[in-house]
Tab-separated table of N, CA and C in Angstrom:
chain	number	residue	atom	x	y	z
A	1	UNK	N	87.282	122.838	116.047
A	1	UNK	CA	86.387	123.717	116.787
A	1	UNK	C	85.091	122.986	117.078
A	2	UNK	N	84.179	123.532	117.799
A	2	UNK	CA	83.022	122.679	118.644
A	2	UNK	C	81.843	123.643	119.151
A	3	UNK	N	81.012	123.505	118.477
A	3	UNK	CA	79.731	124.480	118.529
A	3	UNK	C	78.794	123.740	119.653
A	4	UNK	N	78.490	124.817	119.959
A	4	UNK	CA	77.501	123.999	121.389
A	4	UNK	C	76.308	125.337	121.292
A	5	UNK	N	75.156	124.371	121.633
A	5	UNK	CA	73.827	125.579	121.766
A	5	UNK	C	73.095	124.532	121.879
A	6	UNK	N	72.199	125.159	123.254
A	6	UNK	CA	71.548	125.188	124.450
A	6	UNK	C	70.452	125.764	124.126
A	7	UNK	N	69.224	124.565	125.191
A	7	UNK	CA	67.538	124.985	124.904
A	7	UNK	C	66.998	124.540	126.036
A	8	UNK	N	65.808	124.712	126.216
A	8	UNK	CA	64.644	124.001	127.309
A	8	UNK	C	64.755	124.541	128.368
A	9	UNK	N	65.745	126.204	128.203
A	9	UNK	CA	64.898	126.973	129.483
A	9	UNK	C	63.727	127.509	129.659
A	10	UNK	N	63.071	128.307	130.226
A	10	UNK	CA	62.057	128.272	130.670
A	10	UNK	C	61.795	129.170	132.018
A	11	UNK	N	60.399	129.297	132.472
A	11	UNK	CA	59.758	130.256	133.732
A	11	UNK	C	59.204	128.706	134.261
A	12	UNK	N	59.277	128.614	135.405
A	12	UNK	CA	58.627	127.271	136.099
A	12	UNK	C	58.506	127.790	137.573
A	13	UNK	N	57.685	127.271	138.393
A	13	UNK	CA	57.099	128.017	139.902
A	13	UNK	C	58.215	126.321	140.544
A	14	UNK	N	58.623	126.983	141.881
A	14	UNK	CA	59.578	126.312	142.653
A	14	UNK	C	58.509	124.752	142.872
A	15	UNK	N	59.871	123.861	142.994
A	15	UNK	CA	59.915	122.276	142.901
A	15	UNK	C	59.413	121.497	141.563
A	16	UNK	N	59.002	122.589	140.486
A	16	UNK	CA	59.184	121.907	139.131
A	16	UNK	C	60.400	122.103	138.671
A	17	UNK	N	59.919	121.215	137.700
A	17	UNK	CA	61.303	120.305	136.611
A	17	UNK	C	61.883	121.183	135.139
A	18	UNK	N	62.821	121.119	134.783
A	18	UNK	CA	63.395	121.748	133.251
A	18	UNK	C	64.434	120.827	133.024
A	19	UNK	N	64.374	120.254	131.628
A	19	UNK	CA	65.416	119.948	131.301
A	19	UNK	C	66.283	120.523	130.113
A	20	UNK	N	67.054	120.780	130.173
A	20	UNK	CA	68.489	121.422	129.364
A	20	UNK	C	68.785	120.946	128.528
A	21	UNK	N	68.924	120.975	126.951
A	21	UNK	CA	69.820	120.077	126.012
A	21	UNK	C	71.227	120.884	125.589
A	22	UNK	N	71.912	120.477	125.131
A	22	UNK	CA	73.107	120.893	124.818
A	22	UNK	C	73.346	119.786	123.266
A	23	UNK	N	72.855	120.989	122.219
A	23	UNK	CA	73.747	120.027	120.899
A	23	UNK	C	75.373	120.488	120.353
A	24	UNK	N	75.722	119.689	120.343
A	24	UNK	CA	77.280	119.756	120.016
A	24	UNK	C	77.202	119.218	118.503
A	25	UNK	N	78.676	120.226	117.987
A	25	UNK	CA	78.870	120.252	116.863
A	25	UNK	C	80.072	120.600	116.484
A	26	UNK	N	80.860	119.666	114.786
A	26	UNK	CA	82.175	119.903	115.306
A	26	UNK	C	82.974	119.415	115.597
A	27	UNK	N	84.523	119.384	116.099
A	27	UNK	CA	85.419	118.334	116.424
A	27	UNK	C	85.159	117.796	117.424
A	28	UNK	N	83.780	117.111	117.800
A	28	UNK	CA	83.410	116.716	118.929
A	28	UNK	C	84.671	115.324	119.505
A	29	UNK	N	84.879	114.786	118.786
A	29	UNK	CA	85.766	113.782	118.916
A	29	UNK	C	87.123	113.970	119.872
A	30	UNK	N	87.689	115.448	120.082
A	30	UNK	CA	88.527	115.879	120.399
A	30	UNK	C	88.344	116.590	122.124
A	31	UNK	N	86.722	116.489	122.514
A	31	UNK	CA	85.840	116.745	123.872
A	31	UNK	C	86.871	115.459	124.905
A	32	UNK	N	87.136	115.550	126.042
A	32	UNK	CA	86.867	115.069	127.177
A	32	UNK	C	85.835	115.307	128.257
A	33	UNK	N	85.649	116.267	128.637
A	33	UNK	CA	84.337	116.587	129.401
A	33	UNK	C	83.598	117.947	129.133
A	34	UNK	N	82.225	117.190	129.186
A	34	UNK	CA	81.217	118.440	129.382
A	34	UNK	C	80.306	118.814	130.194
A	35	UNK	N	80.092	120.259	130.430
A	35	UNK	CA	79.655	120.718	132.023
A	35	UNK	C	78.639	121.342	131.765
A	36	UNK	N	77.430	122.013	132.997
A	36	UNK	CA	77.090	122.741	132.907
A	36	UNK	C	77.298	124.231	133.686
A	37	UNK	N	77.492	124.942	133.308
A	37	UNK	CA	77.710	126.264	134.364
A	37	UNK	C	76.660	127.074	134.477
A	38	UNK	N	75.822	127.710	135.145
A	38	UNK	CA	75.116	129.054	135.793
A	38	UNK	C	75.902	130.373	135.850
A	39	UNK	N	74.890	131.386	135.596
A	39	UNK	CA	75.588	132.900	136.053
A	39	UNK	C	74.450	133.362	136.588
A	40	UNK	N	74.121	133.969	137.586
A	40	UNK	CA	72.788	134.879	138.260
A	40	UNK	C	73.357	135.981	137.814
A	41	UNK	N	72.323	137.302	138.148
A	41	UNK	CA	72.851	138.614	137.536
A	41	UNK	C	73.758	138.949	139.020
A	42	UNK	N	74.495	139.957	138.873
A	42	UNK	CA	75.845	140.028	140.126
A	42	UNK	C	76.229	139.408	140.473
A	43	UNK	N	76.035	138.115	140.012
A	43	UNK	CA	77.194	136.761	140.449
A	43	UNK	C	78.025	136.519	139.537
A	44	UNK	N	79.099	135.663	140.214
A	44	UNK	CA	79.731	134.991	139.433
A	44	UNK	C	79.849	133.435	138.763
A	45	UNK	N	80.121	133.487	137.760
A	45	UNK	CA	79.534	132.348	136.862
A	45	UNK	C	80.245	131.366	138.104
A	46	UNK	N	79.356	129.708	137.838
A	46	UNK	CA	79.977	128.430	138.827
A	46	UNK	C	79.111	127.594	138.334
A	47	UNK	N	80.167	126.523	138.666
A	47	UNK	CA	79.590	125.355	137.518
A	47	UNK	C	78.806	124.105	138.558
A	48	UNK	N	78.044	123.624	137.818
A	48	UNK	CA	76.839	123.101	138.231
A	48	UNK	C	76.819	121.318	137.924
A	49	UNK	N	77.096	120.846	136.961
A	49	UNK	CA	77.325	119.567	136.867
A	49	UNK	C	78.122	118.836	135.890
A	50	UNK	N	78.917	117.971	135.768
A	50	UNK	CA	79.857	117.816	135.086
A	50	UNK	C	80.042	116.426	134.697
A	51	UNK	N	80.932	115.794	133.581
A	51	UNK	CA	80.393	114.769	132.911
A	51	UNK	C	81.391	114.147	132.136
A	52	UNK	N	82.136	113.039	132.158
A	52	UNK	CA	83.218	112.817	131.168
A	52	UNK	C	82.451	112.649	129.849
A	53	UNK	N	82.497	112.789	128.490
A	53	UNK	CA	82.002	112.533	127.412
A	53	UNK	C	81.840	110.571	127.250
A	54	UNK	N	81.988	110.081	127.677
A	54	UNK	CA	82.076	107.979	127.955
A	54	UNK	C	80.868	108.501	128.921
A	55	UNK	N	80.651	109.127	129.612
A	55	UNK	CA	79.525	108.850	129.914
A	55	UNK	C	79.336	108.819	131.973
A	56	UNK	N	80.771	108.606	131.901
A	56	UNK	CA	80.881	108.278	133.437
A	56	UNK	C	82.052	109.700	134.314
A	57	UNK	N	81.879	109.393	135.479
A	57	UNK	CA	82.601	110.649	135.963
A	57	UNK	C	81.591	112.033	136.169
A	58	UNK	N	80.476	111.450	136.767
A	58	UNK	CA	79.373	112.677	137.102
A	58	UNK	C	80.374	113.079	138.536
A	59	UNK	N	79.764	114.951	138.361
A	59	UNK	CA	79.989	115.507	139.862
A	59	UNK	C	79.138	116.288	139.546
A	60	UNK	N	78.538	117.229	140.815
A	60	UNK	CA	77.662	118.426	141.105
A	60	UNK	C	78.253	119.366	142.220
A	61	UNK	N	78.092	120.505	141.654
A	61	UNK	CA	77.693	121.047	143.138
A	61	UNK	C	77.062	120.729	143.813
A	62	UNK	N	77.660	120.994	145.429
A	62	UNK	CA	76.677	120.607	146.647
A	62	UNK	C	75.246	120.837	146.744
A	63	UNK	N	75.056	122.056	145.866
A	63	UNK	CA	73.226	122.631	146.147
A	63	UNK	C	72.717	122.349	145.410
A	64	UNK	N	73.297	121.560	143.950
A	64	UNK	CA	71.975	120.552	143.376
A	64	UNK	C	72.224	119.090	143.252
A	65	UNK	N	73.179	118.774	144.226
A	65	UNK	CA	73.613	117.376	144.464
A	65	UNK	C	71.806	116.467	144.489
A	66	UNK	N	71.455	115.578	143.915
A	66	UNK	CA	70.196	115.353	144.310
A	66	UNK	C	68.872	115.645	143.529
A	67	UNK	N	69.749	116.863	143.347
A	67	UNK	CA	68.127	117.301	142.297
A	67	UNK	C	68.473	117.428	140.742
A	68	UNK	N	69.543	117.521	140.250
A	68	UNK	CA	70.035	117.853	138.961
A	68	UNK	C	70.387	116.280	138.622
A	69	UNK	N	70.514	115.902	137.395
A	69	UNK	CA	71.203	115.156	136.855
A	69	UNK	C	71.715	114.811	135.154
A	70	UNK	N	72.970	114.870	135.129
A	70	UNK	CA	73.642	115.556	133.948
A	70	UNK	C	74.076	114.017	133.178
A	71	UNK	N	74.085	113.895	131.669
A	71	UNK	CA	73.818	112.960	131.066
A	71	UNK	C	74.097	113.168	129.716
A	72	UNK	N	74.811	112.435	128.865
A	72	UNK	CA	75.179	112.352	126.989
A	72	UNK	C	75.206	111.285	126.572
A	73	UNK	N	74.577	111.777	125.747
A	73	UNK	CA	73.891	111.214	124.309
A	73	UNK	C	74.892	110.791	123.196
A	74	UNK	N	75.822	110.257	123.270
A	74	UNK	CA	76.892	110.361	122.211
A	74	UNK	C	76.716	110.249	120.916
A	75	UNK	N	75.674	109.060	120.638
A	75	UNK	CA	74.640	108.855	119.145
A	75	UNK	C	74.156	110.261	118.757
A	76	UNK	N	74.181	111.053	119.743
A	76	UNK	CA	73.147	112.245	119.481
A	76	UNK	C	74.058	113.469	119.466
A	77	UNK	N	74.976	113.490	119.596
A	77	UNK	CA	76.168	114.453	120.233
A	77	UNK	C	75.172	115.710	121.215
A	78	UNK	N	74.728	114.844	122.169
A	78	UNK	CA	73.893	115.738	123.138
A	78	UNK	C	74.417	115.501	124.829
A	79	UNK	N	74.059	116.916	125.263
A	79	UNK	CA	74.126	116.985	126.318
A	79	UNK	C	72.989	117.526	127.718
A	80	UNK	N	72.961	116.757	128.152
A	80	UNK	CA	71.363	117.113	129.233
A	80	UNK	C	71.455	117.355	130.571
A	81	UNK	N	70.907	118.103	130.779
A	81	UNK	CA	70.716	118.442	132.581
A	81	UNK	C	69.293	118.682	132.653
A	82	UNK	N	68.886	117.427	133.809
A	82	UNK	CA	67.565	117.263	134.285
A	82	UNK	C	67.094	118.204	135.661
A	83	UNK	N	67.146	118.955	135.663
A	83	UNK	CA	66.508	119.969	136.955
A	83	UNK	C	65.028	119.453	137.637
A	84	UNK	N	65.281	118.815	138.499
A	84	UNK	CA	64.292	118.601	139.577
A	84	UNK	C	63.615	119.623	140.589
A	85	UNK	N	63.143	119.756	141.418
A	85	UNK	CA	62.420	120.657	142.877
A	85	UNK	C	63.527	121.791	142.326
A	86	UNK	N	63.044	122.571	141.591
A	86	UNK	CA	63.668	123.614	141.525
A	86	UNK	C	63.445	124.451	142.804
A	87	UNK	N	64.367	125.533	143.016
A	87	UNK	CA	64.483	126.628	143.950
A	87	UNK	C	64.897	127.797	142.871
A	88	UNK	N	64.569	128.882	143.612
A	88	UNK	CA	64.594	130.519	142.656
A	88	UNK	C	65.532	130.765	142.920
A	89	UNK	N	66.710	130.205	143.998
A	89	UNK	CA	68.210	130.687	143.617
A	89	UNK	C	68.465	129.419	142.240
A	90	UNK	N	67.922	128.751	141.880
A	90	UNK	CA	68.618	128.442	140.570
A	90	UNK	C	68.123	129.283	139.503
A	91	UNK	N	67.869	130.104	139.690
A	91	UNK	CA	67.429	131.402	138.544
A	91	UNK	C	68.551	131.711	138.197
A	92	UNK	N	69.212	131.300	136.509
A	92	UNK	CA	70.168	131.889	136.384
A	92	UNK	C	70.707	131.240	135.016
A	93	UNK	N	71.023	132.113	134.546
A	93	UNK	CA	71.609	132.150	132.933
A	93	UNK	C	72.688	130.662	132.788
A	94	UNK	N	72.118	129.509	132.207
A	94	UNK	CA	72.950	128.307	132.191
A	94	UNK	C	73.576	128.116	130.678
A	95	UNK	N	74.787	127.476	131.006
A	95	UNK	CA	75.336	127.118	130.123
A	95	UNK	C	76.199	126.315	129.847
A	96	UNK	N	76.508	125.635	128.476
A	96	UNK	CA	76.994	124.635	128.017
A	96	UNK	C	78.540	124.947	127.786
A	97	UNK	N	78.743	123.678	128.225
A	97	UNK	CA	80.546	123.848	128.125
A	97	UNK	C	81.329	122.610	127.551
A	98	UNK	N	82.472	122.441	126.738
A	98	UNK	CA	83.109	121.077	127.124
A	98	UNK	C	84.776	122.072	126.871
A	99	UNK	N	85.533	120.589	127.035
A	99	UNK	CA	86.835	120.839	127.528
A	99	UNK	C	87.675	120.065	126.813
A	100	UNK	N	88.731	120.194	126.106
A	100	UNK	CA	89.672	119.138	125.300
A	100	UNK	C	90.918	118.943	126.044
A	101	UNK	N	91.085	119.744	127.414
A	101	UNK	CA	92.230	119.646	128.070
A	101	UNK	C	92.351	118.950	129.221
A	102	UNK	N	91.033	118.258	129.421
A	102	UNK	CA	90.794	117.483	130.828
A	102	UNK	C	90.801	116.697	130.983
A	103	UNK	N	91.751	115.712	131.564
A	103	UNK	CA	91.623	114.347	131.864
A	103	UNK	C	91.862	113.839	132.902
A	104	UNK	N	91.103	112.365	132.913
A	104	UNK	CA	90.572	112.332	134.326
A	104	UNK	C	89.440	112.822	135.096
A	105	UNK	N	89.301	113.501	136.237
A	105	UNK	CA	88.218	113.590	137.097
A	105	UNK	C	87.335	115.199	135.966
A	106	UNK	N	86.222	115.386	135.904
A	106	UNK	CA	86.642	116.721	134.728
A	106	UNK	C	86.568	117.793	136.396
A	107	UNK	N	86.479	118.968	135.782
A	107	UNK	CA	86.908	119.631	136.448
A	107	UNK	C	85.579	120.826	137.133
A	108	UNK	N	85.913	121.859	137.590
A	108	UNK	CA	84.699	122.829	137.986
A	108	UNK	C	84.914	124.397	138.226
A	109	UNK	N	86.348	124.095	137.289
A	109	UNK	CA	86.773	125.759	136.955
A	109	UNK	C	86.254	126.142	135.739
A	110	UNK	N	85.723	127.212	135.408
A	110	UNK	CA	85.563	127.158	133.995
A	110	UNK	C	86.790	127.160	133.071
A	111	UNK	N	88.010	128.166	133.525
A	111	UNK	CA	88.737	128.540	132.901
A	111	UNK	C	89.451	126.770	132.359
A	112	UNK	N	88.851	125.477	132.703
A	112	UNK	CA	89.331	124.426	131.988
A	112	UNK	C	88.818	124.116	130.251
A	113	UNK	N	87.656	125.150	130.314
A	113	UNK	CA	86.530	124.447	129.433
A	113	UNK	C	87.100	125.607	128.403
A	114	UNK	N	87.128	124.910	126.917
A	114	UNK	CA	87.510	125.410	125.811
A	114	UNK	C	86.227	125.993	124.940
A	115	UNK	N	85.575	125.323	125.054
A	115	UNK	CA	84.011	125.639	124.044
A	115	UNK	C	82.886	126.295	124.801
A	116	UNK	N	81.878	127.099	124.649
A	116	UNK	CA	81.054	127.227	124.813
A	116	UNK	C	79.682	127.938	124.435
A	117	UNK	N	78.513	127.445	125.050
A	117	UNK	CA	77.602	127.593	124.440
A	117	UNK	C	76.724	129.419	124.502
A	118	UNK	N	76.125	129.571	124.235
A	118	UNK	CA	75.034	131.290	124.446
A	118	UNK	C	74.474	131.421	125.595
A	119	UNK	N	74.070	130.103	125.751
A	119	UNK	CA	73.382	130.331	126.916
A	119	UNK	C	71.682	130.208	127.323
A	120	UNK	N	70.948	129.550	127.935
A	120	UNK	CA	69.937	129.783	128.202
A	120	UNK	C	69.060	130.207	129.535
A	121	UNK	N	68.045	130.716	129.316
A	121	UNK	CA	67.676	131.004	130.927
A	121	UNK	C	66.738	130.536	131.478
A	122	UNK	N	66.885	129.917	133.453
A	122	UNK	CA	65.931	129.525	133.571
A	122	UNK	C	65.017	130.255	134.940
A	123	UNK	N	64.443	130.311	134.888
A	123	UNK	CA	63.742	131.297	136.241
A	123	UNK	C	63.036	130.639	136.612
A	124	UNK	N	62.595	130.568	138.168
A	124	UNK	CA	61.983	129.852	139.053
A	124	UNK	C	61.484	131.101	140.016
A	125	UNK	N	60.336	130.951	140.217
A	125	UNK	CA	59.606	131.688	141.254
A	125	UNK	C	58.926	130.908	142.307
């Protein structure tokens, strides 16, 4: 099993920065990739940036292609997402994920991801 919990959200006014940690805990050894996902309120959850655990194999969604950038710590069993020029549609409940069933490219369904984290929130005005 694999504990994950998430920090460094925050209230920030649009085109500032937050960054995300994700500590992992646990059969981390048994991870192939870890993501981050969003939920706004009446939306549906969608995942945001993604990460093979080696370190390589970044993807994003198209709308923070550019401004996000997702990153682990393996010494650290950490996981980070750097939020750049924020916008107030990224207002939205983020969260930590990884996956023991993914190999190869990781993926951007959630229903791949086995673990996950509580959750943190970040709001942008």
């Amino acid at each position: 099993h694999v504990q994950l919990v998430e920090s460094g959200g925050g209230s920030v006014q649009a085109e500032g920065s937050l960054r995300l940690s994700c500590a992992a805990s646990g059969n981390i050894i048994s991870t192939t990739c870890v993501a981050w996902f969003r939920q706004a309120p009446g939306k549906r959850r969608e995942g945001v940036a993604y990460i093979r655990v080696s370190g390589d194999g970044m993807d994003y969604r198209d709308s923070v292609a550019g401004r996000f950038t997702i990153s682990v710590d393996n010494a650290k069993n950490m996981v980070y997402l750097q939020m750049d020029s924020l916008k107030p549609e990224d207002t939205a409940l983020y969260y930590c994920a990884a996956s023991y069933r993914v190999f190869g490219l990781c993926s951007s369904a959630d229903y791949a991801y086995d673990y996950w984290g509580q959750g943190t929130q970040v709001t942008v005005s």
